[in-house]
PDB file of C-alpha atoms in Angstrom:
ATOM      1  CA  UNK T  19      -9.003-116.437 142.920  1.00  0.00           C
ATOM      2  CA  UNK T  20      -9.831-113.841 145.571  1.00  0.00           C
ATOM      3  CA  UNK T  21     -10.847-110.331 144.493  1.00  0.00           C
ATOM      4  CA  UNK T  22      -8.534-107.651 145.735  1.00  0.00           C
ATOM      5  CA  UNK T  23     -10.090-104.752 147.579  1.00  0.00           C
ATOM      6  CA  UNK T  24      -9.112-101.180 146.706  1.00  0.00           C
ATOM      7  CA  UNK T  25      -7.065 -99.451 149.242  1.00  0.00           C
ATOM      8  CA  UNK T  26      -8.097 -96.106 150.671  1.00  0.00           C
ATOM      9  CA  UNK T  27      -5.500 -94.247 148.595  1.00  0.00           C
ATOM     10  CA  UNK T  28      -6.695 -95.925 145.389  1.00  0.00           C
ATOM     11  CA  UNK T  29     -10.307 -94.999 146.104  1.00  0.00           C
ATOM     12  CA  UNK T  30      -9.354 -91.348 146.645  1.00  0.00           C
ATOM     13  CA  UNK T  31      -7.300 -91.311 143.449  1.00  0.00           C
ATOM     14  CA  UNK T  32     -10.208 -92.844 141.482  1.00  0.00           C
ATOM     15  CA  UNK T  33     -12.637 -90.276 142.887  1.00  0.00           C
ATOM     16  CA  UNK T  34     -10.317 -87.429 141.911  1.00  0.00           C
ATOM     17  CA  UNK T  35     -10.014 -88.859 138.378  1.00  0.00           C
ATOM     18  CA  UNK T  36     -13.789 -89.110 138.004  1.00  0.00           C
ATOM     19  CA  UNK T  37     -14.231 -85.532 139.280  1.00  0.00           C
ATOM     20  CA  UNK T  38     -11.687 -84.248 136.798  1.00  0.00           C
ATOM     21  CA  UNK T  39     -13.411 -86.050 133.958  1.00  0.00           C
ATOM     22  CA  UNK T  40     -16.760 -84.545 134.954  1.00  0.00           C
ATOM     23  CA  UNK T  41     -15.183 -81.084 135.180  1.00  0.00           C
ATOM     24  CA  UNK T  42     -13.669 -81.443 131.695  1.00  0.00           C
ATOM     25  CA  UNK T  43     -17.036 -82.524 130.219  1.00  0.00           C
ATOM     26  CA  UNK T  44     -18.873 -79.660 131.945  1.00  0.00           C
ATOM     27  CA  UNK T  45     -16.302 -77.125 130.780  1.00  0.00           C
ATOM     28  CA  UNK T  46     -16.618 -78.402 127.228  1.00  0.00           C
ATOM     29  CA  UNK T  47     -20.386 -78.168 127.374  1.00  0.00           C
ATOM     30  CA  UNK T  48     -20.185 -74.587 128.662  1.00  0.00           C
ATOM     31  CA  UNK T  49     -17.816 -73.593 125.851  1.00  0.00           C
ATOM     32  CA  UNK T  50     -20.037 -75.172 123.214  1.00  0.00           C
ATOM     33  CA  UNK T  51     -23.164 -73.488 124.579  1.00  0.00           C
ATOM     34  CA  UNK T  52     -21.399 -70.105 124.732  1.00  0.00           C
ATOM     35  CA  UNK T  53     -20.207 -70.468 121.139  1.00  0.00           C
ATOM     36  CA  UNK T  54     -23.706 -71.328 119.986  1.00  0.00           C
ATOM     37  CA  UNK T  55     -25.162 -68.361 121.854  1.00  0.00           C
ATOM     38  CA  UNK T  56     -22.530 -66.019 120.435  1.00  0.00           C
ATOM     39  CA  UNK T  57     -23.213 -67.312 116.931  1.00  0.00           C
ATOM     40  CA  UNK T  58     -26.932 -66.821 117.372  1.00  0.00           C
ATOM     41  CA  UNK T  59     -26.394 -63.321 118.764  1.00  0.00           C
ATOM     42  CA  UNK T  60     -24.183 -62.303 115.857  1.00  0.00           C
ATOM     43  CA  UNK T  61     -26.580 -63.768 113.324  1.00  0.00           C
ATOM     44  CA  UNK T  62     -29.500 -62.009 114.956  1.00  0.00           C
ATOM     45  CA  UNK T  63     -27.580 -58.734 115.277  1.00  0.00           C
ATOM     46  CA  UNK T  64     -26.454 -58.827 111.622  1.00  0.00           C
ATOM     47  CA  UNK T  65     -30.032 -59.294 110.419  1.00  0.00           C
ATOM     48  CA  UNK T  66     -31.219 -56.256 112.380  1.00  0.00           C
ATOM     49  CA  UNK T  67     -28.403 -54.145 111.023  1.00  0.00           C
ATOM     50  CA  UNK T  68     -29.425 -54.961 107.446  1.00  0.00           C
ATOM     51  CA  UNK T  69     -33.016 -54.031 108.150  1.00  0.00           C
ATOM     52  CA  UNK T  70     -31.953 -50.749 109.737  1.00  0.00           C
ATOM     53  CA  UNK T  71     -29.947 -49.742 106.659  1.00  0.00           C
ATOM     54  CA  UNK T  72     -32.937 -50.296 104.380  1.00  0.00           C
ATOM     55  CA  UNK T  73     -35.578 -48.478 106.388  1.00  0.00           C
ATOM     56  CA  UNK T  74     -36.581 -44.902 105.847  1.00  0.00           C
ATOM     57  CA  UNK T  75     -35.562 -44.017 109.415  1.00  0.00           C
ATOM     58  CA  UNK T  76     -32.282 -45.937 110.069  1.00  0.00           C
ATOM     59  CA  UNK T  77     -31.110 -43.773 112.973  1.00  0.00           C
ATOM     60  CA  UNK T  78     -34.206 -44.659 115.005  1.00  0.00           C
ATOM     61  CA  UNK T  79     -33.779 -48.368 114.313  1.00  0.00           C
ATOM     62  CA  UNK T  80     -30.148 -48.326 115.470  1.00  0.00           C
ATOM     63  CA  UNK T  81     -31.111 -46.526 118.652  1.00  0.00           C
ATOM     64  CA  UNK T  82     -33.767 -49.151 119.390  1.00  0.00           C
ATOM     65  CA  UNK T  83     -31.363 -52.040 118.803  1.00  0.00           C
ATOM     66  CA  UNK T  84     -28.932 -50.829 121.475  1.00  0.00           C
ATOM     67  CA  UNK T  85     -25.273 -51.550 120.683  1.00  0.00           C
ATOM     68  CA  UNK T  86     -25.854 -52.195 116.994  1.00  0.00           C
ATOM     69  CA  UNK T  87     -24.130 -48.918 116.238  1.00  0.00           C
ATOM     70  CA  UNK T  88     -20.774 -50.413 117.255  1.00  0.00           C
ATOM     71  CA  UNK T  89     -21.115 -53.244 114.756  1.00  0.00           C
ATOM     72  CA  UNK T  90     -22.111 -51.131 111.736  1.00  0.00           C
ATOM     73  CA  UNK T  91     -19.072 -50.600 109.541  1.00  0.00           C
ATOM     74  CA  UNK T  92     -17.742 -47.200 108.519  1.00  0.00           C
ATOM     75  CA  UNK T  93     -19.010 -47.834 104.980  1.00  0.00           C
ATOM     76  CA  UNK T  94     -22.513 -48.498 106.286  1.00  0.00           C
ATOM     77  CA  UNK T  95     -22.442 -45.292 108.343  1.00  0.00           C
ATOM     78  CA  UNK T  96     -21.387 -43.296 105.277  1.00  0.00           C
ATOM     79  CA  UNK T  97     -24.229 -44.787 103.287  1.00  0.00           C
ATOM     80  CA  UNK T  98     -26.588 -44.005 106.153  1.00  0.00           C
ATOM     81  CA  UNK T  99     -25.505 -40.347 106.251  1.00  0.00           C
ATOM     82  CA  UNK T 100     -25.750 -40.131 102.453  1.00  0.00           C
ATOM     83  CA  UNK T 101     -29.314 -41.447 102.583  1.00  0.00           C
ATOM     84  CA  UNK T 102     -30.235 -38.858 105.205  1.00  0.00           C
ATOM     85  CA  UNK T 103     -28.674 -36.101 103.087  1.00  0.00           C
ATOM     86  CA  UNK T 104     -30.484 -37.280  99.939  1.00  0.00           C
ATOM     87  CA  UNK T 105     -33.802 -37.532 101.789  1.00  0.00           C
ATOM     88  CA  UNK T 106     -33.318 -34.013 103.154  1.00  0.00           C
ATOM     89  CA  UNK T 107     -32.484 -32.619  99.693  1.00  0.00           C
ATOM     90  CA  UNK T 108     -35.469 -34.387  98.128  1.00  0.00           C
ATOM     91  CA  UNK T 109     -37.787 -33.097 100.832  1.00  0.00           C
ATOM     92  CA  UNK T 110     -36.518 -29.538 100.243  1.00  0.00           C
ATOM     93  CA  UNK T 111     -37.089 -29.848  96.473  1.00  0.00           C
ATOM     94  CA  UNK T 112     -40.572 -31.278  96.960  1.00  0.00           C
ATOM     95  CA  UNK T 113     -41.443 -28.499  99.386  1.00  0.00           C
ATOM     96  CA  UNK T 114     -40.241 -25.849  96.917  1.00  0.00           C
ATOM     97  CA  UNK T 115     -42.103 -27.504  94.024  1.00  0.00           C
ATOM     98  CA  UNK T 116     -45.271 -27.739  96.112  1.00  0.00           C
ATOM     99  CA  UNK T 117     -45.131 -24.031  96.962  1.00  0.00           C
ATOM    100  CA  UNK T 118     -44.454 -23.077  93.329  1.00  0.00           C
ATOM    101  CA  UNK T 119     -47.253 -25.318  92.023  1.00  0.00           C
ATOM    102  CA  UNK T 120     -49.685 -24.008  94.617  1.00  0.00           C
ATOM    103  CA  UNK T 121     -48.859 -20.426  93.702  1.00  0.00           C
ATOM    104  CA  UNK T 122     -49.181 -21.166  89.984  1.00  0.00           C
ATOM    105  CA  UNK T 123     -52.471 -23.009  90.537  1.00  0.00           C
ATOM    106  CA  UNK T 124     -53.935 -20.079  92.466  1.00  0.00           C
ATOM    107  CA  UNK T 125     -52.830 -17.648  89.760  1.00  0.00           C
ATOM    108  CA  UNK T 126     -54.273 -19.862  87.011  1.00  0.00           C
ATOM    109  CA  UNK T 127     -57.562 -20.258  88.867  1.00  0.00           C
ATOM    110  CA  UNK T 128     -57.866 -16.515  89.325  1.00  0.00           C
ATOM    111  CA  UNK T 129     -57.121 -15.886  85.653  1.00  0.00           C
ATOM    112  CA  UNK T 130     -59.561 -18.608  84.558  1.00  0.00           C
ATOM    113  CA  UNK T 131     -62.325 -17.176  86.715  1.00  0.00           C
ATOM    114  CA  UNK T 132     -61.750 -13.719  85.323  1.00  0.00           C
ATOM    115  CA  UNK T 133     -61.830 -14.915  81.699  1.00  0.00           C
ATOM    116  CA  UNK T 134     -65.147 -16.713  82.288  1.00  0.00           C
ATOM    117  CA  UNK T 135     -66.831 -13.663  83.777  1.00  0.00           C
ATOM    118  CA  UNK T 136     -69.515 -12.264  81.413  1.00  0.00           C
ATOM    119  CA  UNK T 137     -68.475  -8.722  82.385  1.00  0.00           C
ATOM    120  CA  UNK T 138     -64.974  -9.347  80.971  1.00  0.00           C
ATOM    121  CA  UNK T 139     -66.418 -10.164  77.545  1.00  0.00           C
ATOM    122  CA  UNK T 140     -65.201 -13.758  77.657  1.00  0.00           C
ATOM    123  CA  UNK T 141     -65.908 -15.669  74.461  1.00  0.00           C
ATOM    124  CA  UNK T 142     -66.235 -14.728  70.797  1.00  0.00           C
ATOM    125  CA  UNK T 143     -68.344 -11.619  70.326  1.00  0.00           C
ATOM    126  CA  UNK T 144     -71.067 -12.251  67.721  1.00  0.00           C
ATOM    127  CA  UNK T 145     -72.058  -9.235  65.630  1.00  0.00           C
ATOM    128  CA  UNK T 146     -75.365  -8.428  63.983  1.00  0.00           C
ATOM    129  CA  UNK T 147     -75.529  -8.971  60.213  1.00  0.00           C
ATOM    130  CA  UNK T 148     -77.430  -6.415  58.100  1.00  0.00           C
ATOM    131  CA  UNK T 149     -78.044  -7.895  54.602  1.00  0.00           C
ATOM    132  CA  UNK T 150     -78.627  -5.818  51.482  1.00  0.00           C
ATOM    133  CA  UNK T 151     -82.177  -5.372  50.185  1.00  0.00           C
ATOM    134  CA  UNK T 152     -83.496  -5.631  46.605  1.00  0.00           C
ATOM    135  CA  UNK T 153     -83.292  -2.321  44.674  1.00  0.00           C
ATOM    136  CA  UNK T 154     -85.925  -3.599  42.212  1.00  0.00           C
ATOM    137  CA  UNK T 155     -88.695  -6.183  42.443  1.00  0.00           C
ATOM    138  CA  UNK T 156     -89.603  -8.958  40.062  1.00  0.00           C
ATOM    139  CA  UNK T 157     -93.344  -8.348  40.329  1.00  0.00           C
ATOM    140  CA  UNK T 158     -95.884  -6.194  42.053  1.00  0.00           C
ATOM    141  CA  UNK T 159     -97.467  -9.181  43.798  1.00  0.00           C
ATOM    142  CA  UNK T 160     -96.987  -8.836  47.515  1.00  0.00           C
ATOM    143  CA  UNK T 161     -96.472 -11.346  50.288  1.00  0.00           C
ATOM    144  CA  UNK T 162     -96.353 -10.420  53.953  1.00  0.00           C
ATOM    145  CA  UNK T 163     -93.569 -12.348  55.733  1.00  0.00           C
ATOM    146  CA  UNK T 164     -93.391 -11.781  59.496  1.00  0.00           C
ATOM    147  CA  UNK T 165     -95.092  -8.436  58.896  1.00  0.00           C
ATOM    148  CA  UNK T 166     -92.581  -7.287  56.241  1.00  0.00           C
ATOM    149  CA  UNK T 167     -93.822  -6.629  52.690  1.00  0.00           C
ATOM    150  CA  UNK T 168     -92.025  -8.790  50.155  1.00  0.00           C
ATOM    151  CA  UNK T 169     -92.596  -9.365  46.447  1.00  0.00           C
ATOM    152  CA  UNK T 170     -93.258 -12.580  44.566  1.00  0.00           C
ATOM    153  CA  UNK T 171     -90.238 -13.690  42.538  1.00  0.00           C
ATOM    154  CA  UNK T 172     -87.726 -11.840  44.737  1.00  0.00           C
ATOM    155  CA  UNK T 173     -84.983 -13.593  46.709  1.00  0.00           C
ATOM    156  CA  UNK T 174     -85.227 -12.298  50.236  1.00  0.00           C
ATOM    157  CA  UNK T 175     -82.793 -12.668  53.145  1.00  0.00           C
ATOM    158  CA  UNK T 176     -83.648 -13.406  56.752  1.00  0.00           C
ATOM    159  CA  UNK T 177     -81.423 -13.291  59.816  1.00  0.00           C
ATOM    160  CA  UNK T 178     -81.875 -15.132  63.089  1.00  0.00           C
ATOM    161  CA  UNK T 179     -80.656 -12.888  65.913  1.00  0.00           C
ATOM    162  CA  UNK T 180     -80.129 -13.820  69.541  1.00  0.00           C
ATOM    163  CA  UNK T 181     -79.653 -11.820  72.706  1.00  0.00           C
ATOM    164  CA  UNK T 182     -78.640 -13.558  75.956  1.00  0.00           C
ATOM    165  CA  UNK T 183     -77.150 -11.788  78.997  1.00  0.00           C
ATOM    166  CA  UNK T 184     -74.843 -14.768  79.615  1.00  0.00           C
ATOM    167  CA  UNK T 185     -71.919 -15.946  77.460  1.00  0.00           C
ATOM    168  CA  UNK T 186     -72.910 -19.300  75.954  1.00  0.00           C
ATOM    169  CA  UNK T 187     -71.014 -22.512  75.387  1.00  0.00           C
ATOM    170  CA  UNK T 188     -73.807 -24.342  73.537  1.00  0.00           C
ATOM    171  CA  UNK T 189     -76.923 -23.454  71.641  1.00  0.00           C
ATOM    172  CA  UNK T 190     -79.332 -25.428  69.457  1.00  0.00           C
ATOM    173  CA  UNK T 191     -82.656 -24.879  67.743  1.00  0.00           C
ATOM    174  CA  UNK T 192     -84.595 -24.923  64.493  1.00  0.00           C
ATOM    175  CA  UNK T 193     -86.501 -22.502  62.279  1.00  0.00           C
ATOM    176  CA  UNK T 194     -89.632 -23.525  60.373  1.00  0.00           C
ATOM    177  CA  UNK T 195     -91.131 -21.926  57.254  1.00  0.00           C
ATOM    178  CA  UNK T 196     -94.052 -22.661  54.940  1.00  0.00           C
ATOM    179  CA  UNK T 197     -92.645 -24.055  51.705  1.00  0.00           C
ATOM    180  CA  UNK T 198     -95.920 -23.214  49.948  1.00  0.00           C
ATOM    181  CA  UNK T 199     -94.824 -19.570  50.087  1.00  0.00           C
ATOM    182  CA  UNK T 200     -91.067 -19.799  50.357  1.00  0.00           C
ATOM    183  CA  UNK T 201     -88.489 -21.781  48.406  1.00  0.00           C
ATOM    184  CA  UNK T 202     -85.260 -22.452  50.266  1.00  0.00           C
ATOM    185  CA  UNK T 203     -82.111 -21.133  48.490  1.00  0.00           C
ATOM    186  CA  UNK T 204     -79.182 -21.167  50.967  1.00  0.00           C
ATOM    187  CA  UNK T 205     -78.108 -20.677  54.570  1.00  0.00           C
ATOM    188  CA  UNK T 206     -74.841 -19.304  55.991  1.00  0.00           C
ATOM    189  CA  UNK T 207     -73.713 -19.521  59.649  1.00  0.00           C
ATOM    190  CA  UNK T 208     -72.441 -16.370  61.342  1.00  0.00           C
ATOM    191  CA  UNK T 209     -70.775 -18.259  64.207  1.00  0.00           C
ATOM    192  CA  UNK T 210     -68.605 -21.319  64.688  1.00  0.00           C
ATOM    193  CA  UNK T 211     -71.709 -23.464  64.421  1.00  0.00           C
ATOM    194  CA  UNK T 212     -73.488 -25.790  62.014  1.00  0.00           C
ATOM    195  CA  UNK T 213     -76.623 -25.009  59.989  1.00  0.00           C
ATOM    196  CA  UNK T 214     -78.462 -26.983  57.350  1.00  0.00           C
ATOM    197  CA  UNK T 215     -81.872 -27.216  55.741  1.00  0.00           C
ATOM    198  CA  UNK T 216     -84.079 -30.270  56.070  1.00  0.00           C
ATOM    199  CA  UNK T 217     -87.605 -30.294  54.628  1.00  0.00           C
ATOM    200  CA  UNK T 218     -89.128 -27.016  55.698  1.00  0.00           C
ATOM    201  CA  UNK T 219     -86.816 -26.472  58.642  1.00  0.00           C
ATOM    202  CA  UNK T 220     -83.393 -24.905  59.154  1.00  0.00           C
ATOM    203  CA  UNK T 221     -81.496 -26.748  61.872  1.00  0.00           C
ATOM    204  CA  UNK T 222     -78.642 -25.095  63.762  1.00  0.00           C
ATOM    205  CA  UNK T 223     -76.345 -25.742  66.706  1.00  0.00           C
ATOM    206  CA  UNK T 224     -72.950 -24.819  68.090  1.00  0.00           C
ATOM    207  CA  UNK T 225     -70.608 -25.926  70.877  1.00  0.00           C
ATOM    208  CA  UNK T 226     -67.670 -23.608  71.559  1.00  0.00           C
ATOM    209  CA  UNK T 227     -65.687 -24.083  74.787  1.00  0.00           C
ATOM    210  CA  UNK T 228     -64.212 -20.573  74.635  1.00  0.00           C
ATOM    211  CA  UNK T 229     -67.732 -19.169  74.572  1.00  0.00           C
ATOM    212  CA  UNK T 230     -70.087 -17.271  72.256  1.00  0.00           C
ATOM    213  CA  UNK T 231     -71.029 -13.761  73.330  1.00  0.00           C
ATOM    214  CA  UNK T 232     -74.557 -12.712  72.359  1.00  0.00           C
ATOM    215  CA  UNK T 233     -74.845 -10.228  75.242  1.00  0.00           C
ATOM    216  CA  UNK T 234     -75.060  -7.301  72.774  1.00  0.00           C
ATOM    217  CA  UNK T 235     -77.262  -9.248  70.276  1.00  0.00           C
ATOM    218  CA  UNK T 236     -75.693 -11.213  67.453  1.00  0.00           C
ATOM    219  CA  UNK T 237     -76.729 -13.106  64.335  1.00  0.00           C
ATOM    220  CA  UNK T 238     -76.722 -16.918  64.379  1.00  0.00           C
ATOM    221  CA  UNK T 239     -77.213 -17.352  60.624  1.00  0.00           C
ATOM    222  CA  UNK T 240     -78.520 -15.723  57.450  1.00  0.00           C
ATOM    223  CA  UNK T 241     -80.777 -17.573  54.998  1.00  0.00           C
ATOM    224  CA  UNK T 242     -82.150 -16.821  51.546  1.00  0.00           C
ATOM    225  CA  UNK T 243     -85.594 -17.727  50.181  1.00  0.00           C
ATOM    226  CA  UNK T 244     -87.421 -17.110  46.920  1.00  0.00           C
ATOM    227  CA  UNK T 245     -90.948 -15.813  47.385  1.00  0.00           C
ATOM    228  CA  UNK T 246     -93.297 -18.191  45.554  1.00  0.00           C
ATOM    229  CA  UNK T 247     -96.755 -16.588  45.842  1.00  0.00           C
ATOM    230  CA  UNK T 248     -98.667 -13.717  47.319  1.00  0.00           C
ATOM    231  CA  UNK T 249    -100.360 -13.884  50.666  1.00  0.00           C
ATOM    232  CA  UNK T 250     -99.080 -13.927  54.234  1.00  0.00           C
ATOM    233  CA  UNK T 251     -96.835 -16.343  56.117  1.00  0.00           C
ATOM    234  CA  UNK T 252     -94.763 -16.585  59.260  1.00  0.00           C
ATOM    235  CA  UNK T 253     -91.233 -17.907  59.822  1.00  0.00           C
ATOM    236  CA  UNK T 254     -90.965 -19.234  63.362  1.00  0.00           C
ATOM    237  CA  UNK T 255     -87.961 -20.131  65.507  1.00  0.00           C
ATOM    238  CA  UNK T 256     -87.680 -22.603  68.398  1.00  0.00           C
ATOM    239  CA  UNK T 257     -84.782 -22.682  70.878  1.00  0.00           C
ATOM    240  CA  UNK T 258     -83.917 -26.135  72.189  1.00  0.00           C
ATOM    241  CA  UNK T 259     -80.622 -25.764  74.073  1.00  0.00           C
ATOM    242  CA  UNK T 260     -78.825 -22.876  75.784  1.00  0.00           C
ATOM    243  CA  UNK T 261     -75.974 -23.526  78.234  1.00  0.00           C
ATOM    244  CA  UNK T 262     -73.414 -21.230  79.821  1.00  0.00           C
ATOM    245  CA  UNK T 263     -69.636 -21.730  79.943  1.00  0.00           C
ATOM    246  CA  UNK T 264     -70.012 -24.021  82.946  1.00  0.00           C
ATOM    247  CA  UNK T 265     -72.353 -26.183  80.832  1.00  0.00           C
ATOM    248  CA  UNK T 266     -75.332 -25.233  82.980  1.00  0.00           C
ATOM    249  CA  UNK T 267     -78.707 -24.642  81.282  1.00  0.00           C
ATOM    250  CA  UNK T 268     -79.714 -21.037  80.646  1.00  0.00           C
ATOM    251  CA  UNK T 269     -83.414 -20.289  80.975  1.00  0.00           C
ATOM    252  CA  UNK T 270     -85.107 -19.477  77.668  1.00  0.00           C
ATOM    253  CA  UNK T 271     -86.885 -16.656  79.479  1.00  0.00           C
ATOM    254  CA  UNK T 272     -83.550 -14.835  79.613  1.00  0.00           C
ATOM    255  CA  UNK T 273     -83.072 -15.122  75.857  1.00  0.00           C
ATOM    256  CA  UNK T 274     -84.624 -13.074  73.074  1.00  0.00           C
ATOM    257  CA  UNK T 275     -84.588 -14.600  69.578  1.00  0.00           C
ATOM    258  CA  UNK T 276     -85.788 -12.564  66.603  1.00  0.00           C
ATOM    259  CA  UNK T 277     -86.182 -13.203  62.869  1.00  0.00           C
ATOM    260  CA  UNK T 278     -85.488 -10.129  60.739  1.00  0.00           C
ATOM    261  CA  UNK T 279     -86.669 -10.075  57.099  1.00  0.00           C
ATOM    262  CA  UNK T 280     -84.879  -8.057  54.373  1.00  0.00           C
ATOM    263  CA  UNK T 281     -86.814  -7.844  51.095  1.00  0.00           C
TER     264      UNK T 281
END
């Protein structure tokens, strides 16, 4: 059977059909690619919009994204404006609070500095104690105690006085006596401090944040002893700690401690 050859008209018609088929496929491909690109654009654009609404500077983000402003809904814009208004109000409040706090802090600092100044009398003023003396004596036997004539059998009183030109926050020390001549009876603090007797020593200390003012001389404590025998003896005091209201050490050379004896 002989194969029939296509005529010229049939060849042209077949070519046109193939061209149309190619055109349809190309058009479909273009549409699909455009749809994909549009979908990607919208997805990308939506993500940026969400980020812009959650940043602290949304208006700048929208400006950088170019065209995003058209896509943001009216609700999003309202929220955006509300955030700006809230941020502005908060900033105003913080600014006002900062100014008020700064002013209060300066005032407090000035007041604190003034109250700590020794010239203002800061701290508790400590007075000098003058104990009563014995109108009569138990015996005629004498005992010299720190240069003061006392009598055997009598109960005498001593005071430990301190003078420091600086208001103190802390002090500490001890007083020694010869228990061959003196018998300890009692001790009483004259400040907000602690005193106690141990062996032949009276121990004392104090720590008062508001300060202790010995600038006009004051009494740390009073103590009582019974004179045991005649002769001569000395009661001696040793300072161990002196600090000012800034907790800085005060030189002992600036302090004058004195033991007064009342027979």
